[in-house]
CSV table of C-alpha atoms and ligand atoms in Angstrom, one decimal:
chain,number,residue,atom,x,y,z
F,160,MET,CA,-32.8,-25.8,7.6
F,161,ASN,CA,-29.7,-26.3,6.9
F,162,PRO,CA,-27.3,-27.1,9.9
F,163,LYS,CA,-24.2,-25.2,8.7
F,164,ILE,CA,-26.6,-22.1,9.3
F,165,GLU,CA,-28.0,-23.1,13.0
F,166,GLU,CA,-24.0,-23.5,13.8
F,167,LEU,CA,-23.2,-20.0,12.3
F,168,LYS,CA,-26.0,-18.7,13.9
F,169,ASN,CA,-24.8,-19.5,17.2
F,170,ILE,CA,-21.3,-17.9,16.4
F,171,LEU,CA,-23.4,-14.6,15.2
F,172,LYS,CA,-25.1,-14.4,18.8
F,173,LYS,CA,-22.0,-14.9,20.4
F,174,TYR,CA,-20.6,-11.7,18.7
F,175,GLY,CA,-24.0,-9.7,18.4
F,176,GLN,CA,-23.8,-10.1,14.5
F,177,GLU,CA,-27.4,-11.9,14.1
F,178,HIS,CA,-28.4,-9.5,11.4
F,179,LEU,CA,-26.2,-10.8,9.0
F,180,LEU,CA,-28.5,-13.4,7.7
F,181,ASN,CA,-31.6,-11.0,7.9
F,182,HIS,CA,-31.8,-10.9,4.3
F,183,TYR,CA,-30.4,-14.6,3.5
F,184,GLU,CA,-33.5,-16.3,2.2
F,185,THR,CA,-33.8,-13.2,-0.5
F,186,LEU,CA,-30.8,-14.2,-1.7
F,187,ASP,CA,-29.9,-16.4,-5.1
F,188,GLU,CA,-28.0,-20.1,-4.4
F,189,SER,CA,-24.7,-18.7,-5.1
F,190,HIS,CA,-24.7,-15.5,-3.2
F,191,LYS,CA,-26.2,-17.6,0.2
F,192,GLN,CA,-23.0,-19.8,-0.3
F,193,GLU,CA,-21.1,-17.0,-0.6
F,194,LEU,CA,-22.1,-15.1,2.5
F,195,LEU,CA,-22.4,-18.5,4.8
F,196,ASN,CA,-18.7,-18.9,3.2
F,197,GLN,CA,-17.9,-15.3,4.5
F,198,ILE,CA,-19.3,-15.4,8.0
F,199,GLU,CA,-17.3,-18.9,8.0
F,200,SER,CA,-14.0,-16.9,7.2
F,201,ILE,CA,-14.2,-13.7,9.3
F,202,ASN,CA,-12.5,-13.5,12.7
F,203,PHE,CA,-15.2,-11.9,14.4
F,204,GLU,CA,-13.2,-11.6,17.5
F,205,LEU,CA,-11.1,-9.5,15.6
F,206,VAL,CA,-13.5,-7.7,14.3
F,207,ASN,CA,-15.4,-6.7,17.7
F,208,SER,CA,-11.9,-5.9,19.2
F,209,LEU,CA,-11.2,-3.6,16.4
F,210,TYR,CA,-14.5,-1.7,16.8
F,211,HIS,CA,-14.4,-1.1,20.4
F,212,ASN,CA,-10.7,0.2,20.2
F,213,THR,CA,-12.3,3.1,17.9
F,214,LYS,CA,-13.9,4.0,21.8
F,215,LYS,CA,-10.7,4.3,23.1
F,216,GLU,CA,-9.4,7.3,23.9
F,217,HIS,CA,-6.3,7.7,21.8
F,218,LYS,CA,-3.3,7.9,24.1
F,219,GLN,CA,-0.3,9.5,23.6
F,220,GLY,CA,2.4,6.9,23.1
F,221,LYS,CA,5.5,6.6,25.1
F,222,ASP,CA,7.4,5.3,22.6
F,223,LYS,CA,10.9,7.1,22.9
F,224,ILE,CA,11.2,8.9,19.2
F,225,THR,CA,14.7,9.5,18.4
F,226,PRO,CA,15.9,10.6,14.4
F,227,ILE,CA,17.2,8.1,12.2
F,228,GLU,CA,20.3,8.3,10.2
F,229,TYR,CA,20.0,8.8,5.9
F,230,LEU,CA,22.3,9.1,3.0
F,231,ASP,CA,21.3,12.0,0.7
F,232,LYS,CA,21.5,10.3,-3.1
F,233,ASN,CA,23.1,14.0,-4.3
F,234,LYS,CA,25.5,13.8,-1.9
F,235,LEU,CA,27.2,10.5,-2.1
F,236,TYR,CA,30.2,11.5,-4.6
F,237,ASP,CA,32.7,8.6,-5.1
F,238,ASP,CA,30.6,6.3,-3.4
F,239,TYR,CA,27.4,6.8,-5.8
F,240,GLN,CA,28.9,4.5,-8.4
F,241,TYR,CA,30.3,2.2,-5.8
F,242,TYR,CA,26.7,1.4,-4.7
F,243,GLU,CA,25.4,1.8,-8.5
F,244,ASN,CA,28.0,-1.0,-9.3
F,245,ILE,CA,27.1,-3.1,-6.8
F,246,GLY,CA,23.3,-2.7,-7.5
F,247,LYS,CA,23.7,-2.9,-11.4
F,248,LYS,CA,25.6,-6.4,-10.7
F,249,ALA,CA,22.3,-7.7,-9.1
F,250,ILE,CA,19.8,-6.3,-11.2
F,251,LYS,CA,21.5,-7.7,-14.3
F,252,GLU,CA,21.5,-11.0,-12.2
F,253,GLY,CA,17.8,-11.1,-12.2
F,254,LYS,CA,17.6,-10.6,-8.5
F,255,LEU,CA,15.5,-7.8,-8.6
F,256,ALA,CA,11.2,-7.6,-9.0
F,257,ALA,CA,8.8,-4.7,-8.7
F,258,VAL,CA,5.7,-4.8,-6.7
F,259,THR,CA,3.0,-2.1,-7.2
F,260,MET,CA,0.3,-2.1,-4.8
F,261,ALA,CA,-2.9,-1.2,-6.7
F,262,GLY,CA,-5.5,-2.5,-4.1
F,263,GLY,CA,-6.5,0.8,-2.7
F,264,GLN,CA,-9.8,2.6,-2.9
F,265,GLY,CA,-8.8,5.5,-4.3
F,266,THR,CA,-11.7,7.5,-2.8
F,267,ARG,CA,-10.3,10.9,-2.7
F,268,LEU,CA,-9.3,10.9,-6.7
F,269,GLY,CA,-12.7,9.9,-7.3
F,270,HIS,CA,-12.2,7.8,-10.4
F,271,ASN,CA,-14.6,5.4,-11.4
F,272,GLY,CA,-12.4,2.1,-11.9
F,273,PRO,CA,-8.7,0.8,-10.6
F,274,LYS,CA,-6.7,4.0,-9.9
F,275,GLY,CA,-3.8,2.5,-12.2
F,276,THR,CA,-6.2,2.9,-15.1
F,277,TYR,CA,-6.4,6.7,-14.6
F,278,ASP,CA,-4.9,8.7,-17.5
F,279,ILE,CA,-3.1,11.7,-15.5
F,280,GLY,CA,-3.5,14.1,-18.9
F,281,LEU,CA,-0.6,13.5,-20.9
F,282,ASP,CA,-0.9,13.7,-24.8
F,283,SER,CA,-0.3,10.1,-24.8
F,284,HIS,CA,-3.2,9.4,-22.9
F,285,LYS,CA,-1.1,6.8,-20.9
F,286,SER,CA,-2.8,5.1,-17.6
F,287,LEU,CA,-0.6,5.4,-14.5
F,288,PHE,CA,-0.3,1.5,-14.9
F,289,GLU,CA,1.1,2.4,-18.7
F,290,LEU,CA,3.4,4.8,-17.1
F,291,LEU,CA,4.8,2.5,-14.6
F,292,CYS,CA,5.4,-0.2,-17.0
F,293,ASP,CA,7.1,2.1,-19.4
F,294,ASN,CA,9.4,2.8,-16.4
F,295,LEU,CA,10.2,-0.9,-15.7
F,296,LYS,CA,10.6,-2.1,-19.4
F,297,GLU,CA,12.8,0.9,-20.2
F,298,GLU,CA,14.9,0.3,-16.9
F,299,GLY,CA,15.0,-3.4,-17.8
F,300,LYS,CA,16.5,-2.7,-21.4
F,301,LYS,CA,19.9,-1.4,-19.6
F,302,TYR,CA,20.1,-4.3,-18.1
F,303,ASN,CA,19.5,-6.7,-20.4
F,304,VAL,CA,16.6,-8.3,-18.1
F,305,THR,CA,12.9,-8.2,-17.8
F,306,ILE,CA,11.9,-6.7,-14.6
F,307,PRO,CA,9.0,-8.9,-13.0
F,308,TRP,CA,6.0,-7.2,-12.1
F,309,PHE,CA,3.9,-8.4,-9.6
F,310,ILE,CA,0.5,-6.4,-8.9
F,311,MET,CA,-1.3,-6.1,-5.8
F,312,THR,CA,-5.3,-5.6,-6.3
F,313,SER,CA,-8.3,-6.0,-4.4
F,314,ARG,CA,-11.6,-8.5,-4.4
F,315,GLU,CA,-13.2,-4.9,-5.5
F,316,ASN,CA,-10.6,-4.3,-8.8
F,317,ASN,CA,-9.0,-7.0,-9.4
F,318,LYS,CA,-11.3,-8.4,-12.8
F,319,ALA,CA,-11.3,-4.8,-14.0
F,320,THR,CA,-7.4,-4.7,-13.3
F,321,ILE,CA,-7.1,-7.9,-15.3
F,322,ALA,CA,-9.3,-6.7,-17.8
F,323,PHE,CA,-7.6,-3.3,-18.4
F,324,PHE,CA,-4.3,-5.0,-18.7
F,325,GLU,CA,-5.9,-7.6,-21.2
F,326,LYS,CA,-7.0,-5.0,-23.2
F,327,HIS,CA,-3.9,-3.4,-23.5
F,328,LYS,CA,-1.9,-6.6,-24.4
F,329,TYR,CA,-0.3,-6.4,-20.8
F,330,PHE,CA,1.8,-3.8,-22.5
F,331,GLY,CA,4.0,-6.3,-23.6
F,332,TYR,CA,4.7,-8.1,-20.5
F,333,GLN,CA,3.2,-11.7,-20.2
F,334,LYS,CA,1.2,-12.8,-17.4
F,335,ASP,CA,2.1,-15.9,-15.3
F,336,LYS,CA,5.4,-15.6,-16.9
F,337,ASN,CA,7.0,-12.0,-15.8
F,338,LEU,CA,3.5,-10.2,-14.6
F,339,PHE,CA,1.7,-11.3,-11.3
F,340,PHE,CA,-1.6,-10.4,-9.8
F,341,PHE,CA,-2.6,-11.4,-6.5
F,342,ILE,CA,-5.4,-10.2,-4.6
F,343,GLN,CA,-5.1,-8.4,-0.9
F,344,GLY,CA,-6.9,-9.4,2.4
F,345,GLU,CA,-9.9,-7.6,3.6
F,346,LEU,CA,-12.0,-6.8,6.8
F,347,PRO,CA,-15.2,-6.2,7.3
F,348,MET,CA,-16.7,-2.6,7.6
F,349,VAL,CA,-19.0,-1.7,10.9
F,350,ASP,CA,-21.4,0.6,11.8
F,351,THR,CA,-21.0,2.9,14.4
F,352,GLU,CA,-22.8,0.4,17.1
F,353,GLY,CA,-20.0,-2.2,15.7
F,354,LYS,CA,-22.6,-4.2,13.4
F,355,ILE,CA,-20.8,-5.2,10.3
F,356,LEU,CA,-22.7,-3.9,7.3
F,357,ILE,CA,-24.2,-5.5,4.6
F,358,GLY,CA,-23.5,-4.1,1.1
F,359,GLU,CA,-25.8,-3.7,-2.0
F,360,ASP,CA,-25.3,-7.5,-3.0
F,361,GLY,CA,-26.7,-8.9,0.0
F,362,LEU,CA,-23.2,-9.9,1.1
F,363,ILE,CA,-21.2,-8.6,4.2
F,364,LYS,CA,-19.4,-5.4,3.2
F,365,GLN,CA,-15.6,-5.8,3.2
F,366,ALA,CA,-12.9,-3.2,2.5
F,367,SER,CA,-9.0,-3.9,1.5
F,368,ASP,CA,-7.1,-4.2,4.9
F,369,GLY,CA,-4.6,-1.3,4.1
F,370,HIS,CA,-1.5,-1.6,2.3
F,371,GLY,CA,0.2,-3.4,5.5
F,372,GLY,CA,-1.7,-6.1,4.1
F,373,ILE,CA,1.0,-6.4,1.2
F,374,TYR,CA,3.3,-8.5,3.5
F,375,GLU,CA,0.6,-11.5,4.4
F,376,SER,CA,-0.9,-11.5,1.0
F,377,LEU,CA,2.7,-11.8,-0.8
F,378,VAL,CA,3.0,-14.7,1.4
F,379,LYS,CA,-0.3,-16.2,1.5
F,380,SER,CA,-1.1,-16.0,-2.3
F,381,GLY,CA,2.2,-17.8,-3.3
F,382,MET,CA,4.2,-14.8,-4.6
F,383,THR,CA,7.1,-14.6,-2.4
F,384,GLN,CA,8.0,-18.6,-2.9
F,385,LYS,CA,7.4,-17.7,-6.6
F,386,MET,CA,10.0,-14.9,-6.2
F,387,LYS,CA,12.5,-17.4,-4.6
F,388,GLN,CA,11.8,-20.0,-7.4
F,389,MET,CA,12.6,-17.2,-10.1
F,390,GLY,CA,16.3,-16.6,-8.4
F,391,ILE,CA,14.6,-12.9,-6.7
F,392,GLU,CA,16.3,-11.8,-3.9
F,393,TRP,CA,14.9,-8.0,-3.8
F,394,VAL,CA,11.8,-6.4,-4.0
F,395,PHE,CA,10.8,-2.8,-4.7
F,396,ILE,CA,7.3,-2.6,-3.4
F,397,GLY,CA,5.7,0.9,-4.2
F,398,GLY,CA,2.0,2.3,-4.9
F,399,ILE,CA,0.1,2.7,-8.0
F,400,ASP,CA,-0.2,6.3,-7.5
F,401,ASN,CA,3.3,8.1,-7.9
F,402,CYS,CA,3.9,8.4,-11.5
F,403,LEU,CA,7.6,9.2,-11.4
F,404,VAL,CA,8.4,6.2,-8.7
F,405,LYS,CA,11.9,4.8,-9.8
F,406,MET,CA,11.5,1.1,-9.1
F,407,VAL,CA,14.5,0.2,-10.5
F,408,ASP,CA,17.6,1.8,-8.9
F,409,PRO,CA,20.9,0.4,-8.9
F,410,VAL,CA,22.2,3.0,-6.1
F,411,LEU,CA,19.2,1.7,-3.6
F,412,MET,CA,20.3,-1.6,-4.2
F,413,GLY,CA,23.9,-1.4,-3.9
F,414,LEU,CA,23.5,0.9,-0.7
F,415,ALA,CA,21.1,-2.2,0.7
F,416,ILE,CA,23.5,-5.1,-0.5
F,417,ASP,CA,26.6,-3.1,1.2
F,418,LYS,CA,25.4,-1.9,4.3
F,419,ALA,CA,23.7,-5.6,4.8
F,420,VAL,CA,20.4,-4.3,5.5
F,421,THR,CA,17.2,-6.1,4.6
F,422,VAL,CA,15.1,-2.9,4.1
F,423,ALA,CA,16.0,0.1,2.2
F,424,CYS,CA,13.9,3.1,1.5
F,425,LYS,CA,13.8,6.1,-0.3
F,426,SER,CA,13.0,9.7,1.3
F,427,VAL,CA,12.0,13.2,0.1
F,428,VAL,CA,13.0,16.0,2.4
F,429,LYS,CA,10.1,17.6,3.8
F,430,ALA,CA,9.0,20.7,1.9
F,431,ASN,CA,8.7,22.6,5.2
F,432,ALA,CA,8.7,21.7,9.2
F,433,GLN,CA,4.7,21.5,9.1
F,434,GLU,CA,3.9,19.5,6.3
F,435,LYS,CA,1.4,16.9,7.0
F,436,VAL,CA,3.3,13.9,6.4
F,437,GLY,CA,4.7,10.7,7.9
F,438,VAL,CA,8.5,11.1,8.5
F,439,PHE,CA,11.5,8.3,9.1
F,440,CYS,CA,12.5,8.0,12.8
F,441,LYS,CA,13.4,5.3,15.4
F,442,ARG,CA,11.5,4.0,17.6
F,443,ASN,CA,12.3,2.3,20.7
F,444,GLY,CA,15.2,2.4,18.8
F,445,LYS,CA,14.1,0.1,15.7
F,446,PRO,CA,13.6,2.2,12.3
F,447,SER,CA,10.1,3.3,12.1
F,448,VAL,CA,7.5,6.3,10.4
F,449,ILE,CA,6.1,8.9,13.0
F,450,GLU,CA,3.1,10.1,11.6
F,451,TYR,CA,2.3,14.1,11.6
F,452,SER,CA,-0.1,13.5,14.1
F,453,GLU,CA,2.1,12.2,16.6
F,454,ILE,CA,4.8,14.5,16.3
F,455,THR,CA,5.2,17.2,18.3
F,456,GLU,CA,5.6,21.0,17.2
F,457,GLU,CA,8.8,21.2,18.7
F,458,MET,CA,10.3,18.0,17.4
F,459,ALA,CA,8.9,19.0,13.9
F,460,GLU,CA,11.1,22.1,13.9
F,461,ALA,CA,14.3,20.5,15.3
F,462,ARG,CA,17.4,20.9,13.3
F,463,ASP,CA,20.8,19.7,13.3
F,464,GLU,CA,24.2,21.3,13.2
F,465,LYS,CA,23.8,21.5,9.2
F,466,GLY,CA,20.5,23.1,9.5
F,467,GLU,CA,18.5,20.0,8.6
F,468,LEU,CA,15.4,18.9,10.0
F,469,LEU,CA,16.1,16.1,12.6
F,470,TYR,CA,12.8,14.7,11.6
F,471,GLY,CA,12.5,15.9,7.7
F,472,GLU,CA,12.9,12.6,5.7
F,473,SER,CA,9.1,11.6,4.4
F,474,HIS,CA,8.2,8.4,3.6
F,475,ILE,CA,6.9,8.1,0.2
F,476,LEU,CA,6.3,4.2,-0.4
F,477,CYS,CA,8.9,3.6,-2.1
F,478,ASN,CA,10.9,0.7,-0.8
F,479,LEU,CA,13.1,-1.8,-0.9
F,480,PHE,CA,12.8,-5.5,0.9
F,481,ARG,CA,14.7,-8.3,1.3
F,482,VAL,CA,12.1,-11.5,0.0
F,483,ASP,CA,12.7,-13.3,3.4
F,484,VAL,CA,12.1,-10.4,5.3
F,485,ILE,CA,9.0,-10.0,3.5
F,486,GLU,CA,8.0,-13.4,4.9
F,487,ARG,CA,8.6,-12.7,8.1
F,488,MET,CA,7.1,-9.7,8.0
F,489,GLY,CA,4.0,-11.7,6.6
F,490,ASP,CA,4.0,-14.0,9.7
F,491,ASN,CA,3.5,-11.1,12.5
F,492,PRO,CA,0.2,-9.3,12.3
F,493,LEU,CA,0.0,-5.7,12.2
F,494,PRO,CA,-2.1,-3.4,14.0
F,495,TYR,CA,-4.9,-1.7,12.5
F,496,HIS,CA,-6.0,1.7,12.3
F,497,VAL,CA,-8.9,2.8,11.9
F,498,ALA,CA,-10.5,5.3,9.4
F,499,TYR,CA,-14.4,6.5,9.2
F,500,LYS,CA,-15.5,6.4,5.7
F,501,LYS,CA,-18.9,6.4,3.7
F,502,ALA,CA,-20.3,2.9,2.9
F,503,THR,CA,-23.3,2.4,1.2
F,504,TYR,CA,-25.2,-0.5,2.9
F,505,LEU,CA,-28.8,-2.1,3.2
F,506,ASP,CA,-30.6,-1.7,6.2
F,507,LYS,CA,-32.4,-4.0,8.4
F,508,ASP,CA,-35.4,-3.6,6.0
F,509,GLY,CA,-33.0,-4.1,2.9
F,510,LYS,CA,-33.7,-0.8,1.8
F,511,LEU,CA,-30.3,0.7,0.3
F,512,VAL,CA,-28.7,3.5,2.2
F,513,VAL,CA,-25.9,5.8,0.4
F,514,PRO,CA,-24.7,8.4,3.2
F,515,ASP,CA,-23.7,11.3,2.4
F,516,SER,CA,-21.5,11.9,5.6
F,517,PRO,CA,-19.2,8.9,7.0
F,518,ASN,CA,-20.8,6.1,8.5
F,519,ALA,CA,-18.7,3.3,8.7
F,520,TYR,CA,-15.6,2.2,10.3
F,521,LYS,CA,-12.6,0.9,7.7
F,522,PHE,CA,-9.7,-0.7,9.0
F,523,GLU,CA,-6.4,-0.9,7.3
F,524,ALA,CA,-2.8,-1.8,8.4
F,525,PHE,CA,0.4,0.7,7.2
F,526,LEU,CA,2.9,-1.0,5.3
F,527,PHE,CA,5.2,0.9,7.8
F,528,ASP,CA,4.3,-0.5,10.7
F,529,ALA,CA,6.4,-3.6,9.8
F,530,PHE,CA,9.6,-1.5,9.9
F,531,GLY,CA,10.2,-2.4,13.4
F,532,GLU,CA,11.0,-5.9,12.5
F,533,VAL,CA,14.2,-5.1,11.6
F,534,ASP,CA,17.1,-3.6,13.4
F,535,ASP,CA,18.4,-1.2,11.0
F,536,MET,CA,17.4,0.1,7.5
F,537,ALA,CA,19.2,2.5,5.1
F,538,ILE,CA,17.4,5.6,4.0
F,539,LEU,CA,18.1,7.0,0.7
F,540,ARG,CA,16.7,10.9,0.4
F,541,VAL,CA,16.1,11.5,-3.3
F,542,LYS,CA,15.1,14.3,-5.5
F,543,ARG,CA,11.3,15.0,-5.0
F,544,GLU,CA,11.1,16.6,-8.2
F,545,GLU,CA,12.9,13.5,-10.1
F,546,GLU,CA,10.9,10.8,-8.0
F,547,PHE,CA,7.7,11.8,-6.7
F,548,ALA,CA,4.6,13.1,-8.3
F,549,PRO,CA,1.8,11.6,-6.3
F,550,VAL,CA,-2.1,11.5,-7.8
F,551,LYS,CA,-3.9,11.4,-4.7
F,552,ASN,CA,-7.0,14.2,-4.9
F,553,SER,CA,-8.9,15.3,-7.7
F,554,ASP,CA,-7.9,18.5,-9.4
F,555,SER,CA,-10.1,20.7,-7.4
F,556,ALA,CA,-7.7,20.1,-4.4
F,557,GLY,CA,-4.8,21.6,-6.2
F,558,VAL,CA,-2.3,19.6,-4.7
F,559,ASP,CA,-1.3,15.9,-5.1
F,560,CYS,CA,-3.6,15.9,-8.1
F,561,PRO,CA,-3.3,14.7,-11.7
F,562,SER,CA,-2.7,18.5,-13.0
F,563,THR,CA,0.5,18.6,-10.4
F,564,ALA,CA,1.4,15.3,-11.1
F,565,ARG,CA,1.2,16.1,-14.7
F,566,GLU,CA,3.2,18.5,-14.8
F,567,LEU,CA,5.9,17.0,-12.6
F,568,TYR,CA,6.1,14.3,-14.9
F,569,LYS,CA,6.2,16.5,-18.0
F,570,LYS,CA,9.0,18.1,-16.7
F,571,PHE,CA,11.0,15.3,-15.7
F,572,HIS,CA,10.5,13.8,-19.1
F,573,HIS,CA,11.4,16.8,-21.1
F,574,LEU,CA,7.8,16.7,-22.7
F,575,ASP,CA,7.4,20.2,-23.1
C,142,LIG,P1,-3.5,5.4,-0.1
C,142,LIG,O1,-3.3,5.3,1.2
C,142,LIG,O2,-3.6,6.9,-0.8
C,142,LIG,O3,-4.9,4.9,-0.6
C,142,LIG,O4,-2.6,4.3,-0.9
C,142,LIG,P2,-5.7,4.9,-2.0
C,142,LIG,O5,-6.7,3.9,-1.7
C,142,LIG,O6,-5.0,5.2,-3.4
C,142,LIG,O7,-6.7,6.0,-2.1
C,142,LIG,P3,-8.0,6.8,-0.8
C,142,LIG,O8,-7.2,7.2,0.7
C,142,LIG,O9,-8.7,6.1,-0.7
C,142,LIG,O10,-7.9,8.4,-1.4
C,142,LIG,C1,-1.4,4.5,-1.2
C,142,LIG,C2,-1.0,3.2,-2.3
C,142,LIG,O11,-1.6,1.9,-1.8
C,142,LIG,C3,-2.3,1.4,-2.0
C,142,LIG,C4,-3.0,2.3,-3.1
C,142,LIG,O12,-3.6,1.5,-4.1
C,142,LIG,C5,-1.7,3.4,-3.2
C,142,LIG,O13,-1.0,2.6,-4.4
C,142,LIG,N1,-3.0,0.2,-1.3
C,142,LIG,C6,-3.6,1.5,-0.1
C,142,LIG,C7,-3.3,-0.8,-1.6
C,142,LIG,O14,-2.9,-1.2,-2.3
C,142,LIG,N2,-4.6,-1.3,-0.5
C,142,LIG,C8,-5.1,-0.5,0.2
C,142,LIG,O15,-5.8,-1.3,1.2
C,142,LIG,C9,-4.7,0.8,0.4
């Protein structure tokens, strides 16, 4: 018997996860090795505590929530050009990069493949990746630069993502020169008894650790180091699933530089007081996002003297960070949130189970949980119809789906 296995068995026993080696003997050599490596690298203490947290009653937070200031991009008047000039200069000097988070599973959309490869049905049949890339290229031309593009994938979709880019000749970008891929972290999925699941390949079933994993992944993969070597000072981080995302915005950048903040975020005003979105706020005096499930009815309805919602600025995953603040955020672990999901797994007899309802916990960190790391941030309200066309659901949902995003995209680009 491999002495390493004996050692690992003891660890598994300590955490009640002995079953992870049940099918070890049925695996080929490379999978055997991979399973052992997985077991060695998993933080069982963390996984067990995350599972126990799922059993705790969710306490109503005692945090002090207050409104946060924002500026409306369409009401900046003379300041518009002032901020824009500052931002333009920095972009021309090559100080801006874009990061696209494309490591999500896209379960709601249900597309077979990375979400970025999805064709939203435009006449051009361009994928989300290509639409975003078109925008970067077009903006880069205005400033006579190529905006470096960093793409976060997951272990699950990394190969397929890179193959897709290769097939499309990287849409004119150059891999490892101005286009970089990096893989986000993951955490094991556990069943309702706290047992870590084994996937169809006989290995531990892991899932991406949420978009909050971005900071740690950027640092660990050496991307922040690379950015600094390239003279990049500011990084726009956005999702893959907003086909109107404006990654290069001199006004946002100029605002951040002028106000000497390290984070500047875009918001769109809530469609109505009851819309189920997270909104910007201050939490114990620090910038934050409050989830719709956390906000009271009274707060959701509250308005200022101008009649604007006090908590009306939705977080749309369009945020600009200074590189050094990403490094700081990457060093500090974020809390994990739990999601109850469907997960295919091998049962104790090695039989494949394909559940038709949720059966497992997935743990995810949220990007905005790191906002409390900074004392202040700038928030710029932009127009929904100009910058926000999310592709979250399949068309049957009727909202935030390919057909709604396609219409918004066409309207904005005058394609009809
Ligand atoms: P969502 O939270 O909407 O998740 O991601 P999703 O994975 O795309 O879709 P569902 O919830 O499974 O249906 C918002 C953005 O964050 C990225 C997604 O790729 C998307 O761009 N993301 C999310 C990651 O990069 N990694 C993650 O672990 C989660």
